[in-house]
CSV table of C-alpha atoms in Angstrom, one decimal:
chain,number,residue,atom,x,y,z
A,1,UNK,CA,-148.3,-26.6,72.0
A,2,UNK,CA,-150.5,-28.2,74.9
A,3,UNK,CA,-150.9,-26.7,78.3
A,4,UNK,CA,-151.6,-29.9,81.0
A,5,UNK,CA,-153.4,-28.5,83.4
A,6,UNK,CA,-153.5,-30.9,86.9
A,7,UNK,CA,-154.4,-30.3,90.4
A,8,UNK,CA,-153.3,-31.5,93.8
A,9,UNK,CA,-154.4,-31.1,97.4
A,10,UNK,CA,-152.1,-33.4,99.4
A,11,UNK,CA,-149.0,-35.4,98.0
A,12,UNK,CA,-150.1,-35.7,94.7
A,13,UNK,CA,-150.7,-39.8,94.7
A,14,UNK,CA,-153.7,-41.3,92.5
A,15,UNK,CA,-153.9,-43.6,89.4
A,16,UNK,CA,-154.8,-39.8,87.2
A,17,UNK,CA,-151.8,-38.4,87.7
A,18,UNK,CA,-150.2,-41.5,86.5
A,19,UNK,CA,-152.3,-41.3,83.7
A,20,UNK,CA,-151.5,-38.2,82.7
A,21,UNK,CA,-147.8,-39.2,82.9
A,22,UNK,CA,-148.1,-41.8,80.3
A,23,UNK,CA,-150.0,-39.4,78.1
A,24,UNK,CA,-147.1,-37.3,78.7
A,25,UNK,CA,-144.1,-40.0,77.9
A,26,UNK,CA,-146.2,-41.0,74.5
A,27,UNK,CA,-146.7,-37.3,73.3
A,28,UNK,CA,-144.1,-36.4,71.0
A,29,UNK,CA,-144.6,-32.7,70.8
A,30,UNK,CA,-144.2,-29.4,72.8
A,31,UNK,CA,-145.9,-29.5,76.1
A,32,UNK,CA,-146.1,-27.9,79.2
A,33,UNK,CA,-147.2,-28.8,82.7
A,34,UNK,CA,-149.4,-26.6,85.2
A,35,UNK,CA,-149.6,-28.0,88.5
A,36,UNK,CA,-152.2,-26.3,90.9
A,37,UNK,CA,-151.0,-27.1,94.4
A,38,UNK,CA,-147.8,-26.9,96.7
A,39,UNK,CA,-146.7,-30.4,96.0
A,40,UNK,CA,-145.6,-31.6,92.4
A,41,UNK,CA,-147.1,-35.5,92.0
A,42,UNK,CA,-144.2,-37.6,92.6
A,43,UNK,CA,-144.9,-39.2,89.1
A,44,UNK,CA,-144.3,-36.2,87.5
A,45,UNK,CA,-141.1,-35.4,89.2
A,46,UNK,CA,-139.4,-36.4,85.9
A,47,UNK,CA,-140.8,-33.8,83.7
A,48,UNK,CA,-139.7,-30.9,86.1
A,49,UNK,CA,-138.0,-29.2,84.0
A,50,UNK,CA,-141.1,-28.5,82.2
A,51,UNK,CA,-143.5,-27.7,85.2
A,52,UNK,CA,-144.6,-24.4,86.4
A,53,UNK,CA,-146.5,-24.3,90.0
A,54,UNK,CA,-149.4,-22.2,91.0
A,55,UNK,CA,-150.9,-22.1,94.6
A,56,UNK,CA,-154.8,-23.0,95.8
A,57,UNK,CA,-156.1,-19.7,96.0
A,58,UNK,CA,-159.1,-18.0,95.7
A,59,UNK,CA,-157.9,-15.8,92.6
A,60,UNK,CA,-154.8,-17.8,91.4
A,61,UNK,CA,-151.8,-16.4,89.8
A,62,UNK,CA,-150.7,-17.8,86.3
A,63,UNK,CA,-147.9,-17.1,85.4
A,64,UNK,CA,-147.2,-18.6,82.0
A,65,UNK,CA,-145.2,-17.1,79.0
A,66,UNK,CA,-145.7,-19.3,76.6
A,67,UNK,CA,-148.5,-19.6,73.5
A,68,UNK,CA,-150.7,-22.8,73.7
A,69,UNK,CA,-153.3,-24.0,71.0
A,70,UNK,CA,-154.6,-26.8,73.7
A,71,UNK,CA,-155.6,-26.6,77.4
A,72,UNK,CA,-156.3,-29.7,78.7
A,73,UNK,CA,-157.3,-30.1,82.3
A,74,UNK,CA,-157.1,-33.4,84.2
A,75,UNK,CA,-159.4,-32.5,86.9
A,76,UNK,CA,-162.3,-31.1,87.9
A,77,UNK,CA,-160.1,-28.2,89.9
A,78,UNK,CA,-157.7,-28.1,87.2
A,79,UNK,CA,-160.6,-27.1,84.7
A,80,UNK,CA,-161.5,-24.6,87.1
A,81,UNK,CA,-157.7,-22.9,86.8
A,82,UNK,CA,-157.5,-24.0,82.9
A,83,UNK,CA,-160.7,-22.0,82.0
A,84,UNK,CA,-159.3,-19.1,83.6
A,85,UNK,CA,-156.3,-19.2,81.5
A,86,UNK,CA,-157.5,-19.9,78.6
A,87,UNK,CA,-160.2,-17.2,78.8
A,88,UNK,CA,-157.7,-15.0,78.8
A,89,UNK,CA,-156.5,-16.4,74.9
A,90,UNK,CA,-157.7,-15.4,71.6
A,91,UNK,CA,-158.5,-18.9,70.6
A,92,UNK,CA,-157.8,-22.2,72.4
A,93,UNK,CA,-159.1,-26.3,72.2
A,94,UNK,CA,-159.7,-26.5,76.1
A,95,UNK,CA,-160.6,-30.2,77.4
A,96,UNK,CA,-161.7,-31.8,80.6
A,97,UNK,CA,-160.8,-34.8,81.5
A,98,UNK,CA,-163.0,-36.9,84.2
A,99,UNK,CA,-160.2,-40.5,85.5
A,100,UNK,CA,-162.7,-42.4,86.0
A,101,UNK,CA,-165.5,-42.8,89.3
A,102,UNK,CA,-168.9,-42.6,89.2
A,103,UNK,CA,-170.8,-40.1,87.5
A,104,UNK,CA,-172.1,-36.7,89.8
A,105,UNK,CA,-174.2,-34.1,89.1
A,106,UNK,CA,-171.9,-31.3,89.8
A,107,UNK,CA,-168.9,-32.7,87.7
A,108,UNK,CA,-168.2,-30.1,85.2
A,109,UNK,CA,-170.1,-30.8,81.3
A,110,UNK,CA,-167.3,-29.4,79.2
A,111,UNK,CA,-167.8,-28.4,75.8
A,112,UNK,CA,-164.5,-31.1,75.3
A,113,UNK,CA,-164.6,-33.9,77.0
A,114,UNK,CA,-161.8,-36.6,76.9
A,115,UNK,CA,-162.8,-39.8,78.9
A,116,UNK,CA,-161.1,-43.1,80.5
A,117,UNK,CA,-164.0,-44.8,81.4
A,118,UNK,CA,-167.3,-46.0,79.2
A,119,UNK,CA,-169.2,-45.5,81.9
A,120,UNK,CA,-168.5,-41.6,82.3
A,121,UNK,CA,-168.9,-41.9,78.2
A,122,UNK,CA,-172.4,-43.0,78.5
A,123,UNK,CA,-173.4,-40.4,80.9
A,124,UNK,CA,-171.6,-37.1,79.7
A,125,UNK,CA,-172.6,-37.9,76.1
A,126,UNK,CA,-176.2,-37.4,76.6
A,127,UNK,CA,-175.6,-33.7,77.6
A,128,UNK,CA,-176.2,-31.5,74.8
A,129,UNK,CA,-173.5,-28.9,76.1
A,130,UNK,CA,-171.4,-31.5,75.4
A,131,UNK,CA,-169.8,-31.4,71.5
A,132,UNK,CA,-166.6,-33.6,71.6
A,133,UNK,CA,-166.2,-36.3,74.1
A,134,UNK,CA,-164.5,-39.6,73.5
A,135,UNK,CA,-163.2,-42.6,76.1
A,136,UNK,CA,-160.5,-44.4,75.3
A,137,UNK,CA,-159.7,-46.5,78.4
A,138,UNK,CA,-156.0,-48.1,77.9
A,139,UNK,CA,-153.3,-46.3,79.4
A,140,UNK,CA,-150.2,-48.3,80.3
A,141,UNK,CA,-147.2,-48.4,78.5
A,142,UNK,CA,-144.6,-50.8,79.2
A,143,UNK,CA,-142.1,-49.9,81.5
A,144,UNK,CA,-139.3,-51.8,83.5
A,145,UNK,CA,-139.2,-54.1,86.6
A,146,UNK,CA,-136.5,-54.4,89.6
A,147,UNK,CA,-134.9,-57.1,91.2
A,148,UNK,CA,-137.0,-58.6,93.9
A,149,UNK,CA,-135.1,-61.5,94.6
A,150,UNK,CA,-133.8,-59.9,98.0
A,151,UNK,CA,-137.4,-59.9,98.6
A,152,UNK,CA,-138.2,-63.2,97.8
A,153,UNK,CA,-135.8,-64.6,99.9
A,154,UNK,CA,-137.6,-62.5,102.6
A,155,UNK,CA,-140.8,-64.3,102.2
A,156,UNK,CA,-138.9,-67.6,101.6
A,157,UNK,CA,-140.1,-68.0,98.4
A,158,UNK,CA,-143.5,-68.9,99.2
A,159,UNK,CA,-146.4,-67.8,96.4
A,160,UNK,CA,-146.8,-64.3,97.1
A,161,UNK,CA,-150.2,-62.7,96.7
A,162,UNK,CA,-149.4,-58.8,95.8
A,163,UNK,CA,-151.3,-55.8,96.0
A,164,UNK,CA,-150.4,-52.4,95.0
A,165,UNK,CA,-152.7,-49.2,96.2
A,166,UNK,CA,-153.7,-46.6,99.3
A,167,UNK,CA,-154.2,-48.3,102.6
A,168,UNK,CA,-157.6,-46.4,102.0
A,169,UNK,CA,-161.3,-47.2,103.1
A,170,UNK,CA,-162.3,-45.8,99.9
A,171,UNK,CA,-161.2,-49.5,99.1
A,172,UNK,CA,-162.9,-51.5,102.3
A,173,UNK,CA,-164.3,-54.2,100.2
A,174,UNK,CA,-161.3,-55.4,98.4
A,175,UNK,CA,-159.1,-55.4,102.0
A,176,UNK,CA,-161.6,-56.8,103.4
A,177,UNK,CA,-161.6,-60.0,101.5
A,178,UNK,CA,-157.9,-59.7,101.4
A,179,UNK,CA,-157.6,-60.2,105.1
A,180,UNK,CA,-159.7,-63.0,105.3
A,181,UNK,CA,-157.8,-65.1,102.9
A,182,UNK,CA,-154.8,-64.0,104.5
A,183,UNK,CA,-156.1,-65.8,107.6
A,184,UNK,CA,-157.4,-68.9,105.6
A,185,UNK,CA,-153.9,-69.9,103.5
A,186,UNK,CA,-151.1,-69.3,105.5
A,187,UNK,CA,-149.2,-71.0,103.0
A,188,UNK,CA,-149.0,-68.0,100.5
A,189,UNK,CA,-147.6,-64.0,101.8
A,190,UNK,CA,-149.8,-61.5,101.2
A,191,UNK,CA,-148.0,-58.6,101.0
A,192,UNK,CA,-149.4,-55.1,100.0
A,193,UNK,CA,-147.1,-51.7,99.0
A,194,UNK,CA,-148.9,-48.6,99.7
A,195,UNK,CA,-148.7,-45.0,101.6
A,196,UNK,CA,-150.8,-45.8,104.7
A,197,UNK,CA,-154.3,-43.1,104.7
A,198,UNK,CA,-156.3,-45.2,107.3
A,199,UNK,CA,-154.9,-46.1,110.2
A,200,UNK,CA,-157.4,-48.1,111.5
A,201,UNK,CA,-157.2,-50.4,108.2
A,202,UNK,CA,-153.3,-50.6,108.2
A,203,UNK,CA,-153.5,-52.2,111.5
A,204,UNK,CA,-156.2,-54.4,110.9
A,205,UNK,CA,-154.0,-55.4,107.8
A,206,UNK,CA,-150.9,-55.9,109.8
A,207,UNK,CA,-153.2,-58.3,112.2
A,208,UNK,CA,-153.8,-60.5,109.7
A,209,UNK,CA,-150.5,-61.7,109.2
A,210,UNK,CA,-150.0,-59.5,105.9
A,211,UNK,CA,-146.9,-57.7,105.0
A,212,UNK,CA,-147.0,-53.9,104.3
A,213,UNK,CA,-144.8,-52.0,102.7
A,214,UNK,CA,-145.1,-48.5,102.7
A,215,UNK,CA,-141.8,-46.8,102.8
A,216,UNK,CA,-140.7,-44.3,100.5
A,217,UNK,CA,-138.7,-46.6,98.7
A,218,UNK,CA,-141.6,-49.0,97.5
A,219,UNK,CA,-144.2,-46.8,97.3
A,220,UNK,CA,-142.2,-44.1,95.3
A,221,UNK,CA,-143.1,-45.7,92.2
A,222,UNK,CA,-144.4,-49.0,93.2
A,223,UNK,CA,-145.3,-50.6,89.7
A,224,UNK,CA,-141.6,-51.5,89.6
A,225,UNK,CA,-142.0,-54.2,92.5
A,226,UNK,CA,-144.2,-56.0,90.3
A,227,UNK,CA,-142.2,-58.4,89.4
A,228,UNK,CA,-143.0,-60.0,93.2
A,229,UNK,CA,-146.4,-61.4,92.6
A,230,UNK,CA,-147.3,-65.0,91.3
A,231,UNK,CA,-151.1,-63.5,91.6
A,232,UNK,CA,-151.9,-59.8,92.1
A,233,UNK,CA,-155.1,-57.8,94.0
A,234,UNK,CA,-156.0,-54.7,92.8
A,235,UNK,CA,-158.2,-51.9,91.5
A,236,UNK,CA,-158.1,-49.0,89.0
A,237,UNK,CA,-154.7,-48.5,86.6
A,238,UNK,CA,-152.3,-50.8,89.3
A,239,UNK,CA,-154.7,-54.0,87.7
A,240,UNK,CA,-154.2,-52.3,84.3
A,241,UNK,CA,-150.3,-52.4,85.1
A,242,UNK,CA,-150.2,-55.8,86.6
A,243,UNK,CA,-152.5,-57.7,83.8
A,244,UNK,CA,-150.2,-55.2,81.1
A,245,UNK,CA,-147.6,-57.7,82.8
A,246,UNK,CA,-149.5,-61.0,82.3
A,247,UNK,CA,-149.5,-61.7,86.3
A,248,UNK,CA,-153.4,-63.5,87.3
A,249,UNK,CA,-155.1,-60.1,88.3
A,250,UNK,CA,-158.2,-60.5,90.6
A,251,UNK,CA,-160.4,-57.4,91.3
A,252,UNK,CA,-162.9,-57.4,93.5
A,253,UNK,CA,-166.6,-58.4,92.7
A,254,UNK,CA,-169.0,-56.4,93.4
A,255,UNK,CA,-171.6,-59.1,92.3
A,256,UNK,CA,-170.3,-62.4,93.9
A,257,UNK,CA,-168.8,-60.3,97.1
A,258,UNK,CA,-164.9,-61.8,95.9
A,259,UNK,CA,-162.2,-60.9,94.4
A,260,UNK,CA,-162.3,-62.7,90.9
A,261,UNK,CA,-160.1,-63.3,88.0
A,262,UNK,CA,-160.1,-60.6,85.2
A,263,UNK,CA,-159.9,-62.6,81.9
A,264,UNK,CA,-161.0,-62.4,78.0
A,265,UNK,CA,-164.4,-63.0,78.5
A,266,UNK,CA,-165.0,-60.2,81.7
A,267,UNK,CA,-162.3,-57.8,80.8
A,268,UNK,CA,-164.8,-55.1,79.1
A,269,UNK,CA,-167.0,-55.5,81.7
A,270,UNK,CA,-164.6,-54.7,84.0
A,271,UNK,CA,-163.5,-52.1,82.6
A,272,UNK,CA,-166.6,-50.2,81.8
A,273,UNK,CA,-166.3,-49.1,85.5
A,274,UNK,CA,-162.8,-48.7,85.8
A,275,UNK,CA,-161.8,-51.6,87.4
A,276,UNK,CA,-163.7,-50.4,90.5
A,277,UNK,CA,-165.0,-51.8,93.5
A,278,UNK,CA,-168.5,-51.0,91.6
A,279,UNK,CA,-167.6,-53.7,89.0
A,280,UNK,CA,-170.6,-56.5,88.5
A,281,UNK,CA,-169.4,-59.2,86.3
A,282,UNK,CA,-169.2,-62.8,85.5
A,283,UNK,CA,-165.8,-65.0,86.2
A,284,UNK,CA,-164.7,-68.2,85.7
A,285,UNK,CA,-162.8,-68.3,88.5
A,286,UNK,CA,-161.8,-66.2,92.0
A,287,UNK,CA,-159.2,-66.4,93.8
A,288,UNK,CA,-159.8,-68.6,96.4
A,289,UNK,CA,-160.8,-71.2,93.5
A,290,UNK,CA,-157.3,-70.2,92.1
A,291,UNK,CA,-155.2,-70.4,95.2
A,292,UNK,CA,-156.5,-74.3,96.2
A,293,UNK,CA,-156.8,-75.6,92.6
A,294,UNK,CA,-153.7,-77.8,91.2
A,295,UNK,CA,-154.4,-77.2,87.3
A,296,UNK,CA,-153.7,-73.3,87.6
A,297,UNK,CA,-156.2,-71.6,84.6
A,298,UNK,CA,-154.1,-70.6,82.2
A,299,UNK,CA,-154.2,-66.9,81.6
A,300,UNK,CA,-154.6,-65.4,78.0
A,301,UNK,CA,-152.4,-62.2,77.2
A,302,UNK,CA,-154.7,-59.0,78.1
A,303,UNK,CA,-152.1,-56.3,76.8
A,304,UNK,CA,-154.0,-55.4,73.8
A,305,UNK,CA,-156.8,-54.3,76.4
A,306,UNK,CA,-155.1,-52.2,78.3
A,307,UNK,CA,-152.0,-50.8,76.2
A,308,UNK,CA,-151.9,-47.3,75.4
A,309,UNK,CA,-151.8,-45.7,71.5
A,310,UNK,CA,-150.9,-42.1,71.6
A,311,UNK,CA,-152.7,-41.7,68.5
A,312,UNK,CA,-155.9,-41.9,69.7
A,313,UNK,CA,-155.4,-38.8,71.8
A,314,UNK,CA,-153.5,-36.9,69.2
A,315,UNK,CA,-156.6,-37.8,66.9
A,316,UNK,CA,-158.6,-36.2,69.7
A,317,UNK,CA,-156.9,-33.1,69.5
A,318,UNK,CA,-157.0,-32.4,65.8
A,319,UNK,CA,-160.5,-33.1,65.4
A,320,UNK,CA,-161.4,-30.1,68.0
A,321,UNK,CA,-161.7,-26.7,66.3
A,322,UNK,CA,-160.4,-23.6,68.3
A,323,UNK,CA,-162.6,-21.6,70.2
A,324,UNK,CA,-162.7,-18.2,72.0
A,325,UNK,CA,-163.8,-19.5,75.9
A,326,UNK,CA,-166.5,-16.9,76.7
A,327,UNK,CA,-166.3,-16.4,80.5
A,328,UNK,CA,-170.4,-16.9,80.7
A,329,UNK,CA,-169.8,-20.5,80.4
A,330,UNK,CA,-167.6,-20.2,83.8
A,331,UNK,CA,-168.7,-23.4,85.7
A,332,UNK,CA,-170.1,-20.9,88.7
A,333,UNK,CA,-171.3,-23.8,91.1
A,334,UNK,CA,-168.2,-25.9,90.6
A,335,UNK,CA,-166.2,-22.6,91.7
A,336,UNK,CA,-168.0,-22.1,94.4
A,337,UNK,CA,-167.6,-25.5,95.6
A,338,UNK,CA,-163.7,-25.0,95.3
A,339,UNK,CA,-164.2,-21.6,97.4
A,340,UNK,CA,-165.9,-23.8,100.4
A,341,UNK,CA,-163.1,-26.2,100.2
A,342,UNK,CA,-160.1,-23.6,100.2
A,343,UNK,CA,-161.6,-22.2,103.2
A,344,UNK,CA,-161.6,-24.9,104.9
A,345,UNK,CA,-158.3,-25.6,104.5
A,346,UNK,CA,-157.1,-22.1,105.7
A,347,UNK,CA,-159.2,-23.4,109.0
């Protein structure tokens, strides 16, 4: 039986926990979920039944009857919690999982590492502490679309640019050059559905004549409203889900300063950072090119590249052997960074 082990300091939104739900959908055996935090993730929601909670705390509580031969821990926090638990077992396969983001020094080196980027791959294998580590960086699996057409009447049916994310200045750049094609093509709606986490941004976005939609209702599970873009903007797993869909997904470009077409030739490249703002790669096209060209590119299925096989992590799992965690391996430093950040909180 496997233990997922996932932590959550605020609402519980980011493109990990979604992750973690389609491992979740794809595994066919007995599972359990541990979520560290006061709010379950809204993604996982629909696995309640199988969810038990435990609070941020210093010392936390786990409370857990059952037996598990596999901890695996989607976080850095989570791992903190996970080792805890599964120090207390006779033998266990425990696993840390990094989502993606650049490499730091004081990310845990687990003696299991499972890994959704090649770029984490290439740093964390180099660690001797490190025995098992794999990426494997698809992760969607297909799932169903709503009617928009109430929407598309809305934006009188004009060719509606799409992106799907956190109103967040984690992702500056990518606004940034949203906004100033908004300005430039009146012609298309730009339209963006996310929970708002930068004021400043949101109203900057809202000045450029682009639509935002961050009610409940769209942002609950926002992949469903993808059936509203002719062309979609985005980074991380919401490009995976759009191009998973076959819509023209741009990302932005961290080499030609634009938001460029992800396609056969560039997809590895792109993905080797995760689809982030950090991505440098080449592109036959962007998507002002795109927007003002009448012979649209046509765009080759991607799916293969970023559909999920369950096997690959069940093949994970079997190749592990089962270990006793000896507490001297605790990851002191990382703990003591989670002590400095509880406390602050408590402020």
């Amino acid at each position: 039986m496997v233990l997922f082990v996932v932590s959550t300091w605020g609402e519980g939104r980011g493109g990990h926990f979604n992750t973690l739900a389609t491992y979740i959908k794809a595994y066919k055996s007995p599972y359990h979920i541990l979520v560290v935090g006061k709010n379950i993730p809204p993604v996982l929601k629909e696995f309640e039944v199988n969810i038990t909670q435990t609070s941020l705390s210093l010392i936390p509580k786990i409370e857990l009857n059952q037996k598990f031969e596999i901890i695996h821990c989607f976080d850095q926090w989570a791992y903190l919690i996970g080792f805890i638990y599964a120090s207390k077992c006779e033998k266990v396969k425990l696993i840390l999982t990094k989502s993606g983001g650049i490499n730091t020094i004081w990310f845990p080196r687990a003696r299991n590492m499972w890994l959704i980027s090649k770029e984490n791959y290439d740093y964390y294998s180099s660690f001797k502490s490190v025995e098992k580590i794999k990426f494997y960086d698809n992760r969607v699996v297909d799932f169903d679309l709503i009617d928009v057409s109430h929407l598309k009447e809305k934006f009188q049916n004009s060719c509606i640019i799409l992106r799907i994310g956190r109103i967040s200045e984690y992702y500056r750049k990518s606004f940034s050059k949203m906004m100033d094609y908004s300005k430039k093509y009146e012609k298309c709606k730009f339209v963006v559905i996310g929970t708002v986490e930068s004021d400043l941004l949101y109203n900057e976005l809202i000045a450029s004549n682009i639509e935002v939609l961050n009610q409940p209702e769209y942002t609950k599970n926002a992949r469903k409203y993808l059936g509203l873009a002719d062309l979609f903007i985005g980074q991380g797993r919401s490009a995976m889900e759009a191009i998973f869909k076959e819509i023209p997904t741009f990302v932005f470009n961290n080499k030609h300063n634009a938001l460029d077409l992800v396609e056969s030739q560039n997809i590895e490249t792109v993905k080797f950072q995760n689809f982030s703002e950090r991505a440098t790669f080449d592109s036959s096209c962007n998507l002002e090119e795109y927007i003002t060209s009448k012979d649209h590119k046509m765009i080759t299925n991607l799916r293969p590249y970023v559909e999920y096989n369950p096997t690959q992590l069940t093949n994970f799992y079997e190749v592990l052997h089962s270990k006793k965690i000896k507490f001297s391996a605790f990851p002191l430093l990382l703990y003591l960074r989670y002590v400095v950040r509880i406390l602050k909180r408590k402020r």
